[in-house]
PDB file of C-alpha atoms in Angstrom:
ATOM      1  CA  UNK O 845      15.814  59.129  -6.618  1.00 72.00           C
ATOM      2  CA  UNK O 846      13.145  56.497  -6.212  1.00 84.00           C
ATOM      3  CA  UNK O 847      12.560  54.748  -9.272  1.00 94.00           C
ATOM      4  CA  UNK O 848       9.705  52.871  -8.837  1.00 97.00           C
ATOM      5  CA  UNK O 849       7.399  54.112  -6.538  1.00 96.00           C
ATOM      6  CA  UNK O 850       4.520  53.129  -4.730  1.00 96.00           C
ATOM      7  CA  UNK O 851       2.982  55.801  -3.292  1.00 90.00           C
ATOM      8  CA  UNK O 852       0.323  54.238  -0.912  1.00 90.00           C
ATOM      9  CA  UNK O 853       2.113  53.117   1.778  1.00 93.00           C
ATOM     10  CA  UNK O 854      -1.086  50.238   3.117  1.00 96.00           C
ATOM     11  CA  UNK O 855      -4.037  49.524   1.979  1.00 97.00           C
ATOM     12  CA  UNK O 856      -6.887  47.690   4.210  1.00 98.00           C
ATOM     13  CA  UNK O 857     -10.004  45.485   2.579  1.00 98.00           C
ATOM     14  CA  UNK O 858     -12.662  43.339   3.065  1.00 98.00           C
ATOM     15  CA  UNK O 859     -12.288  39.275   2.862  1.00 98.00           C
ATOM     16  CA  UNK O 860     -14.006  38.532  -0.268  1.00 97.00           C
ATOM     17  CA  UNK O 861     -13.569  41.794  -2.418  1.00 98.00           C
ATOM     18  CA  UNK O 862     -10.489  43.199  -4.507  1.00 98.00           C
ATOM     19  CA  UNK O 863      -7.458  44.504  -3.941  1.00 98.00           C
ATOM     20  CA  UNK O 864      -5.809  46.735  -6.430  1.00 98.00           C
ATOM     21  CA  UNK O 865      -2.002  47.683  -5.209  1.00 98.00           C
ATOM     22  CA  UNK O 866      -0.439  50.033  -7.759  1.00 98.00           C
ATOM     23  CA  UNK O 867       3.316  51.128  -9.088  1.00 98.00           C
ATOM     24  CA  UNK O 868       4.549  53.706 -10.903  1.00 97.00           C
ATOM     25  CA  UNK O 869       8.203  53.996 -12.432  1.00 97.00           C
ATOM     26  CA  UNK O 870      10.033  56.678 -14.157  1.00 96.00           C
ATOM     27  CA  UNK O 871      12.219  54.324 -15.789  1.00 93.00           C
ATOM     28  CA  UNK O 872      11.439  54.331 -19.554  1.00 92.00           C
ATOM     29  CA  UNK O 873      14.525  52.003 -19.777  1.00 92.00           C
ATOM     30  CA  UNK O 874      12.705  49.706 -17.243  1.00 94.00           C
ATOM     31  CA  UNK O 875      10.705  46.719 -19.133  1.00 91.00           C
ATOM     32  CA  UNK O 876      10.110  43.645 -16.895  1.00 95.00           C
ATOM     33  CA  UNK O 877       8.383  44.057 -13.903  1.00 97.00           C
ATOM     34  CA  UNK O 878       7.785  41.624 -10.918  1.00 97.00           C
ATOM     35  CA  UNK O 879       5.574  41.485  -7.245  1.00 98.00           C
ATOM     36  CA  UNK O 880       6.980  40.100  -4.692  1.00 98.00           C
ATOM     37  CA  UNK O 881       4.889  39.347  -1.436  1.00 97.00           C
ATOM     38  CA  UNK O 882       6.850  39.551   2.385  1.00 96.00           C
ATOM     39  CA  UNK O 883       5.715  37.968   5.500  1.00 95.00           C
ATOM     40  CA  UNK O 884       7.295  39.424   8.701  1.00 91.00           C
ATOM     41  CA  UNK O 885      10.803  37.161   9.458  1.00 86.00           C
ATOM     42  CA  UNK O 886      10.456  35.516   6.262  1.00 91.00           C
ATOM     43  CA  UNK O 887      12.109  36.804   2.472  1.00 94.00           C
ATOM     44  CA  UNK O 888      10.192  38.340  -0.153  1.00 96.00           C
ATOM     45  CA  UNK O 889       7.874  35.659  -2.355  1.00 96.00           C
ATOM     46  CA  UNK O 890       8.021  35.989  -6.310  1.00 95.00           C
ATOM     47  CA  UNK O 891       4.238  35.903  -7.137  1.00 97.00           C
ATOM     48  CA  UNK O 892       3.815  36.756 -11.026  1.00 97.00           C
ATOM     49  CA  UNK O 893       5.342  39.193 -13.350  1.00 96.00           C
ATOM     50  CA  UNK O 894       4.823  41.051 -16.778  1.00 97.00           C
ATOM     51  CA  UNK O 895       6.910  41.691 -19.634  1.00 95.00           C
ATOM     52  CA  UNK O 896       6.496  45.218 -21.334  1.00 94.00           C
ATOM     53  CA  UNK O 897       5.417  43.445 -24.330  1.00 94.00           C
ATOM     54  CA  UNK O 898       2.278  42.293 -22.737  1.00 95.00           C
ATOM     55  CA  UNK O 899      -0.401  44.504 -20.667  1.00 96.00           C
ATOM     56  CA  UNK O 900      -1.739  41.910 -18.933  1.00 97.00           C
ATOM     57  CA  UNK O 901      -0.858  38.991 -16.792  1.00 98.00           C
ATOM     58  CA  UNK O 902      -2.704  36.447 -14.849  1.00 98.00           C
ATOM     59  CA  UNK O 903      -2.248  33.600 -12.430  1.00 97.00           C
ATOM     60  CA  UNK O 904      -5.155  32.598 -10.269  1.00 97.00           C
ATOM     61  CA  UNK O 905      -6.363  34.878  -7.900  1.00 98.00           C
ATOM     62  CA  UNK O 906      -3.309  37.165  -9.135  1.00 98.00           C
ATOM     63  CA  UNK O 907      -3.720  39.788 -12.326  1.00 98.00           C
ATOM     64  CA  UNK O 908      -1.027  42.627 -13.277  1.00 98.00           C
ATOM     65  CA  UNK O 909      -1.757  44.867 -15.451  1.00 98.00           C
ATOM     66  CA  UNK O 910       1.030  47.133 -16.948  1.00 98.00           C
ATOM     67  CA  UNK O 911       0.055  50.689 -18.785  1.00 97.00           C
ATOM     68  CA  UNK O 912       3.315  51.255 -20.364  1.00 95.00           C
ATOM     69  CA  UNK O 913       2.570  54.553 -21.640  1.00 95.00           C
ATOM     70  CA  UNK O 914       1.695  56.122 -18.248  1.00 96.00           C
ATOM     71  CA  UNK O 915       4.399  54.026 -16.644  1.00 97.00           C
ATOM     72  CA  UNK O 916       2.058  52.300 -14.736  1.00 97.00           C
ATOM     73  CA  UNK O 917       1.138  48.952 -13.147  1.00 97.00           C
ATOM     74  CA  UNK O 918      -1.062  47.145 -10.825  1.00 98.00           C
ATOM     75  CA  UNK O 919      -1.810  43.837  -8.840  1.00 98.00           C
ATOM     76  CA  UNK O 920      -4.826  42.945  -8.688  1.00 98.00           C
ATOM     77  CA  UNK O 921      -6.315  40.045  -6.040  1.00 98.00           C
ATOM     78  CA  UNK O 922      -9.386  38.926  -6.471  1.00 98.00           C
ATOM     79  CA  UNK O 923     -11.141  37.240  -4.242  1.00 98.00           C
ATOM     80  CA  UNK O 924      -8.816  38.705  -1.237  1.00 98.00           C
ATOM     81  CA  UNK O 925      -8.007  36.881   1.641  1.00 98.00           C
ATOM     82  CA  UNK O 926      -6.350  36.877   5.122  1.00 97.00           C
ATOM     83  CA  UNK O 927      -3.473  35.065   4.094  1.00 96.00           C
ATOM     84  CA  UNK O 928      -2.913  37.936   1.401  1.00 98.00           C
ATOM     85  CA  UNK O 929      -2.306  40.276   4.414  1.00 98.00           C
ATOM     86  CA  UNK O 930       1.465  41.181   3.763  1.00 97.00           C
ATOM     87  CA  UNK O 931       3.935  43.863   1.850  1.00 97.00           C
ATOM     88  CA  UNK O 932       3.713  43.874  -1.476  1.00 98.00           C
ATOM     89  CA  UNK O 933       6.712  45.072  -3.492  1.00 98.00           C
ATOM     90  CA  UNK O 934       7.183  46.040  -7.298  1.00 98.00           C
ATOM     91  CA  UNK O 935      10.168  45.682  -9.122  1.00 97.00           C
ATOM     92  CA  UNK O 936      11.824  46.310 -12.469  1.00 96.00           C
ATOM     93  CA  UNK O 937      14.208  45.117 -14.405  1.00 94.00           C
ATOM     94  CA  UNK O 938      15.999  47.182 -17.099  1.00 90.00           C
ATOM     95  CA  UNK O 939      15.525  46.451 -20.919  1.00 82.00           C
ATOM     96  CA  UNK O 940      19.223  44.794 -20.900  1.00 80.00           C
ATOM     97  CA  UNK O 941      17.801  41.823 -19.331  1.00 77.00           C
ATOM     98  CA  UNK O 942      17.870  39.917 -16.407  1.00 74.00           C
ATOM     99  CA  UNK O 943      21.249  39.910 -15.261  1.00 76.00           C
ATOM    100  CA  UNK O 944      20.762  43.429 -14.559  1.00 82.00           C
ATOM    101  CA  UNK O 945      19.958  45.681 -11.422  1.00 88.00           C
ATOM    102  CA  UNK O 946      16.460  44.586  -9.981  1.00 93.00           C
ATOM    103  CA  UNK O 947      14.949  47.833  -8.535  1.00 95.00           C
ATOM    104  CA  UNK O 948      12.224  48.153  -6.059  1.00 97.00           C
ATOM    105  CA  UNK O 949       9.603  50.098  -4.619  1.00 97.00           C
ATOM    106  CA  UNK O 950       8.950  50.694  -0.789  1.00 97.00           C
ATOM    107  CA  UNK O 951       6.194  48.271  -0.458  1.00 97.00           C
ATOM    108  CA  UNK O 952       2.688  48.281   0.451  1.00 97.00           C
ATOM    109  CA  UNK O 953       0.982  47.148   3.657  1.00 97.00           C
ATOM    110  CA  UNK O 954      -1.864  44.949   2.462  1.00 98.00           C
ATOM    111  CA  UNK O 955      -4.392  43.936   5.453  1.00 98.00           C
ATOM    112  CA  UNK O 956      -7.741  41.477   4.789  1.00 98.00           C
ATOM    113  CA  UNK O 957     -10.235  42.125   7.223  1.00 96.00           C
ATOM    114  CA  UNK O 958     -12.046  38.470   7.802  1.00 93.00           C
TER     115      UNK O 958
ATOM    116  CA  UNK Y 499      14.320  21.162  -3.166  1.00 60.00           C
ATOM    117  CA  UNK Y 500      16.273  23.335  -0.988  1.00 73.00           C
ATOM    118  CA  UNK Y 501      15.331  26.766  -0.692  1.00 91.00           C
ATOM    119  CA  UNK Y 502      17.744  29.814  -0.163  1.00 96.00           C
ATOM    120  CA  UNK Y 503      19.311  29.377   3.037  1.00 96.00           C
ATOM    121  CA  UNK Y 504      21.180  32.644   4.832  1.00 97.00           C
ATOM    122  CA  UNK Y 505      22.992  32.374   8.471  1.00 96.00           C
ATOM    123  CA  UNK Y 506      23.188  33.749  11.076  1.00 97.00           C
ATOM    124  CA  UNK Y 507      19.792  34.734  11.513  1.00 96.00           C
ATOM    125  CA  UNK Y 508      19.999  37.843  13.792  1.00 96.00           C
ATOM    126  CA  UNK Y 509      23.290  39.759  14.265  1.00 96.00           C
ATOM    127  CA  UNK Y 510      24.958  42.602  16.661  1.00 98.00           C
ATOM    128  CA  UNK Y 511      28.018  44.570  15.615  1.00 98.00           C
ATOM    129  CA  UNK Y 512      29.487  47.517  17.024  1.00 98.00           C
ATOM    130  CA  UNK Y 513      30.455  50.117  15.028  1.00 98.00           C
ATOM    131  CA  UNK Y 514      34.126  49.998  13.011  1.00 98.00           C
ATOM    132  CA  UNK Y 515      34.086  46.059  13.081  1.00 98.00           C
ATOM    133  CA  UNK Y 516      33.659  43.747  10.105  1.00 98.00           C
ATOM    134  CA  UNK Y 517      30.637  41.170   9.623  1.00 98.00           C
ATOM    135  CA  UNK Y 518      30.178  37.966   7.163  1.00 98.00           C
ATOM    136  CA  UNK Y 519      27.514  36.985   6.302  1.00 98.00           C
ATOM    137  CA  UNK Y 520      26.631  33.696   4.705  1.00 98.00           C
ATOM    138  CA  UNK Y 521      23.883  32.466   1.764  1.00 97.00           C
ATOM    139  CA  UNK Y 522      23.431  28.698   0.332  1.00 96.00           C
ATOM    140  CA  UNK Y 523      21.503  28.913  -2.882  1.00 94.00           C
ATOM    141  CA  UNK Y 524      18.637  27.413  -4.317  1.00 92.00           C
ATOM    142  CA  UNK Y 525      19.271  24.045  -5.552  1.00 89.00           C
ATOM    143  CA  UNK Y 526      20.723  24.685  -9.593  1.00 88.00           C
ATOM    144  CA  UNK Y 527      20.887  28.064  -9.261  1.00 92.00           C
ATOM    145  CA  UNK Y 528      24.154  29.656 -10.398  1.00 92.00           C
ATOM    146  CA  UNK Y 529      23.650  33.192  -9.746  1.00 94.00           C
ATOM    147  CA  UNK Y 530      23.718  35.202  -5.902  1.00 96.00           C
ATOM    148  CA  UNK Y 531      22.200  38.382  -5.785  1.00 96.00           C
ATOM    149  CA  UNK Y 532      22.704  40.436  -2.367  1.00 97.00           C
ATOM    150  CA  UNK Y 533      19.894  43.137  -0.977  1.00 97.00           C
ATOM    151  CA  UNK Y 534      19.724  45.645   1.524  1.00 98.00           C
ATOM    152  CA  UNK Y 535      16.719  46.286   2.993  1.00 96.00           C
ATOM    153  CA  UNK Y 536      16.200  49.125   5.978  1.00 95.00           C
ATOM    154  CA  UNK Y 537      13.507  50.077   7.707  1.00 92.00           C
ATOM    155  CA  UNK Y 538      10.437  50.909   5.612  1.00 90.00           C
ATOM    156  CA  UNK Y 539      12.283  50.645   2.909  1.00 94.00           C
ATOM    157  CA  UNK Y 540      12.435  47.939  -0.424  1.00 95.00           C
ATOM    158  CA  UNK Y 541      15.563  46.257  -0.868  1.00 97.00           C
ATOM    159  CA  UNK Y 542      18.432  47.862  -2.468  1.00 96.00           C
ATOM    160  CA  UNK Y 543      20.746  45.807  -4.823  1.00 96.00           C
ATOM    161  CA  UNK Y 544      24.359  45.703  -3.154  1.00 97.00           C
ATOM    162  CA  UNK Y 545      25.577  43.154  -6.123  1.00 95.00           C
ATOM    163  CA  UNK Y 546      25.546  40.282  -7.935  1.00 95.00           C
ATOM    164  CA  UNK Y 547      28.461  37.277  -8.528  1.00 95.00           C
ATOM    165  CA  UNK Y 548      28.033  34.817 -11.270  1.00 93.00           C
ATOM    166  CA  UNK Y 549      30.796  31.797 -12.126  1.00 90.00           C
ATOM    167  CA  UNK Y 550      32.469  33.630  -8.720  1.00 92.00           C
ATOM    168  CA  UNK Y 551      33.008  36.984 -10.158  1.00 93.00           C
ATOM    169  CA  UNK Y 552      30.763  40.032  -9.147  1.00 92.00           C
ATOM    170  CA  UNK Y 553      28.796  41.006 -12.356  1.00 89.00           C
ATOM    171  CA  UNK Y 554      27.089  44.105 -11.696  1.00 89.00           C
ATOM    172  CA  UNK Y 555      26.808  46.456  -8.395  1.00 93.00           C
ATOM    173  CA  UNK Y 556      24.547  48.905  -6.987  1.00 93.00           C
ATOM    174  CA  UNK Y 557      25.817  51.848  -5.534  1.00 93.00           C
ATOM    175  CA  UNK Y 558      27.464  50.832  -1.975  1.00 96.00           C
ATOM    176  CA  UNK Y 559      31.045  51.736  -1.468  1.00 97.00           C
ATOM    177  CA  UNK Y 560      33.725  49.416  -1.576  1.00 96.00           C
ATOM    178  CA  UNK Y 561      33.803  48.243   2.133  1.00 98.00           C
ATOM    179  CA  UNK Y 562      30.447  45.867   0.844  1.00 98.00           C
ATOM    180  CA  UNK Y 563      32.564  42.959  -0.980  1.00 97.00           C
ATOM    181  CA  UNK Y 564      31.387  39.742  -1.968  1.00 96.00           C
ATOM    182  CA  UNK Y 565      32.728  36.572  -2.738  1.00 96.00           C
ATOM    183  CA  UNK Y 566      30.788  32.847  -4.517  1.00 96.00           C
ATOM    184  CA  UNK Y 567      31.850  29.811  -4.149  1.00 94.00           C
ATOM    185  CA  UNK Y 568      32.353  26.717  -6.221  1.00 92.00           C
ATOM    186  CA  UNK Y 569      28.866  25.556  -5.174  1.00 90.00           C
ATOM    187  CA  UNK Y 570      27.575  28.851  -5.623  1.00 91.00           C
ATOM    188  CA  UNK Y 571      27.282  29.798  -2.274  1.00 93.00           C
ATOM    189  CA  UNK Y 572      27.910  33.211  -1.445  1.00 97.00           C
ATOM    190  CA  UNK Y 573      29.184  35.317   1.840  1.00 98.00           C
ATOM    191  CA  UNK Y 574      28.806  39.169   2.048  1.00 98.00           C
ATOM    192  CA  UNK Y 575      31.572  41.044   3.414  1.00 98.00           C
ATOM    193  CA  UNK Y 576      30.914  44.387   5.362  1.00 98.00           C
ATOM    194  CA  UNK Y 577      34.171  46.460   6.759  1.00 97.00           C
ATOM    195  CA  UNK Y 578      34.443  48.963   8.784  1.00 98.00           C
ATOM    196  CA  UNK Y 579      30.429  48.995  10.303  1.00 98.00           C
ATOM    197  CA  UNK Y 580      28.688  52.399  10.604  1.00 98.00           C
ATOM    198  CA  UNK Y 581      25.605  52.723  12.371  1.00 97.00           C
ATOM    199  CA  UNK Y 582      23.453  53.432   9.050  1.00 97.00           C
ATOM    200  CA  UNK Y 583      24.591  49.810   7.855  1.00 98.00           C
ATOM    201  CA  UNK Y 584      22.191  48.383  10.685  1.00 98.00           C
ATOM    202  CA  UNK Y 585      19.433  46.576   8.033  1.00 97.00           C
ATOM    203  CA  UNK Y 586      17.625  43.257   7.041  1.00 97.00           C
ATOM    204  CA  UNK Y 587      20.299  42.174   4.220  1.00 98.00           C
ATOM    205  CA  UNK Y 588      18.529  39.435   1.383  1.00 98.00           C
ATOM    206  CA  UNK Y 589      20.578  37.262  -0.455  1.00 97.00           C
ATOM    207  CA  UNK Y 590      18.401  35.960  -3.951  1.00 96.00           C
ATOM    208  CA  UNK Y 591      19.386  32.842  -5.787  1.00 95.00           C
ATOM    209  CA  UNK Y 592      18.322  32.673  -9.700  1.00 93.00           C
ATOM    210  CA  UNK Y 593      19.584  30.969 -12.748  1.00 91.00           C
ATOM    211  CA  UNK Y 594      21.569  33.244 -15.432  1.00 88.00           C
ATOM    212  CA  UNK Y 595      19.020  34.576 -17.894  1.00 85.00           C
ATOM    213  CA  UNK Y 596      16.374  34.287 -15.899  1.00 88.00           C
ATOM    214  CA  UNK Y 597      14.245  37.005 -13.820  1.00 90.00           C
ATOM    215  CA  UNK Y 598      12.523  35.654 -11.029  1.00 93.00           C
ATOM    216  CA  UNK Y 599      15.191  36.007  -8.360  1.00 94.00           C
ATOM    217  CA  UNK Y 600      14.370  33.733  -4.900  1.00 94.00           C
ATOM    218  CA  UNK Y 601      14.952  34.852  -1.650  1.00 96.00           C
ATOM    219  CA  UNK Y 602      16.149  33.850   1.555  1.00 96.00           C
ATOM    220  CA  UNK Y 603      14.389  34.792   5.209  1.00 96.00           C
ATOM    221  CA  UNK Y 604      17.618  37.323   5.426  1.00 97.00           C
ATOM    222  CA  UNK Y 605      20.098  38.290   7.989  1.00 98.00           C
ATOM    223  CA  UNK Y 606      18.752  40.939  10.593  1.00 97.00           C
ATOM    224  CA  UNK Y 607      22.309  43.591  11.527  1.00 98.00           C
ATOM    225  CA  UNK Y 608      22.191  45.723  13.997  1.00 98.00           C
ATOM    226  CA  UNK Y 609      25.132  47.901  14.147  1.00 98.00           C
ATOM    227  CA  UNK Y 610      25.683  49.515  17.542  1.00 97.00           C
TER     228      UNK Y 610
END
């Protein structure tokens, strides 16, 4: 049973314009969430994360935005670039903290057309 | 700094034997987390070892053991290899308490 899903397995843009990847958990005990970026041959990059307290997050180029009643969240890169091009993974952490089970989604394919 | 570290890089097994593998952690991190990730697939949590006793586990059977060192090092013990246990398997350093978890580049097994 897949926990936290994300259903689009790639997604392909423009250099310049947004990307939006998106999550969805059925968790309701889940309350910390993460994105983790992967280059081929290399592990999986901790980029920015959201507590369930908050509904927004942002680092630089790098927003997430969490819709805790629809068990939702999203990434959003703006402007994108070629470097971005990558899988993307969610994650969640249950509510008893962080020495719990991290759980993640499939990924999504990102690709930045120059 | 040192980042996470993981060795060998690329492995072949046949099926029924054993395999180690090996994971430094990040530099003052205390806490190992291992991952398996297959083929189109996120990583699944095998477990974690903190102050070199497993603290949590996902659901592998018991032929996926563990052990942490002193130095917090970790290896990851696989018996009897089946075919399906052929994966990309992610050790993650962190400090207790905290959530980001860091990675290592993995260790590719193919079992044969």
């Amino acid at each position: 049973d897949q926990q936290v899903k994300q259903n689009s397995p790639s997604l392909s843009v423009q250099e310049g314009r947004i990307s939006i990847l998106n999550c969805d958990y059925t968790n309701s005990m889940f309350d910390y969430f993460l994105w983790y970026k992967k280059y081929p041959a290399e592990g999986p990059t901790f980029l920015i994360s959201i507590s369930s307290i908050k509904d927004k997050n942002e680092d630089g180029r790098f927003t997430v935005f969490l819709n805790k009643s629809a068990k939702h969240l999203s990434l959003h890169i703006v402007p994108s670039q070629p470097g971005d091009s990558a899988v993307y993974f969610c994650a969640a952490y249950p509510s008893t903290g962080a020495n719990s089970k991290l759980t993640f989604g499939k990924g999504i394919t990102l690709s930045v057309r120059p | 700094e040192t980042g996470v570290t993981q060795s060998p890089t690329h492995l072949i097994k046949t099926r029924g034997q054993q395999v180690t593998l090996r994971c430094s952690s990040q530099s003052g991190h205390n806490t190992v987390s291992w991952y398996q990730q297959a083929l189109g697939q996120g990583p699944q949590f095998i477990f974690q070892y903190y102050r070199e006793e497993e603290n949590g586990r996902g659901n592998f059977p018991p032929r996926f053991s563990g052990l942490q060192f002193p130095n917090y090092s970790s290896e990851l013990n696989v018996n009897a290899l089946e075919l399906d246990d052929s994966a990309l398997y992610l050790c993650a350093s962190s400090l207790r308490w905290t959530y980001e978890q860091y990675f290592g580049p993995g260790t590719r097994l193919t079992v044969t």
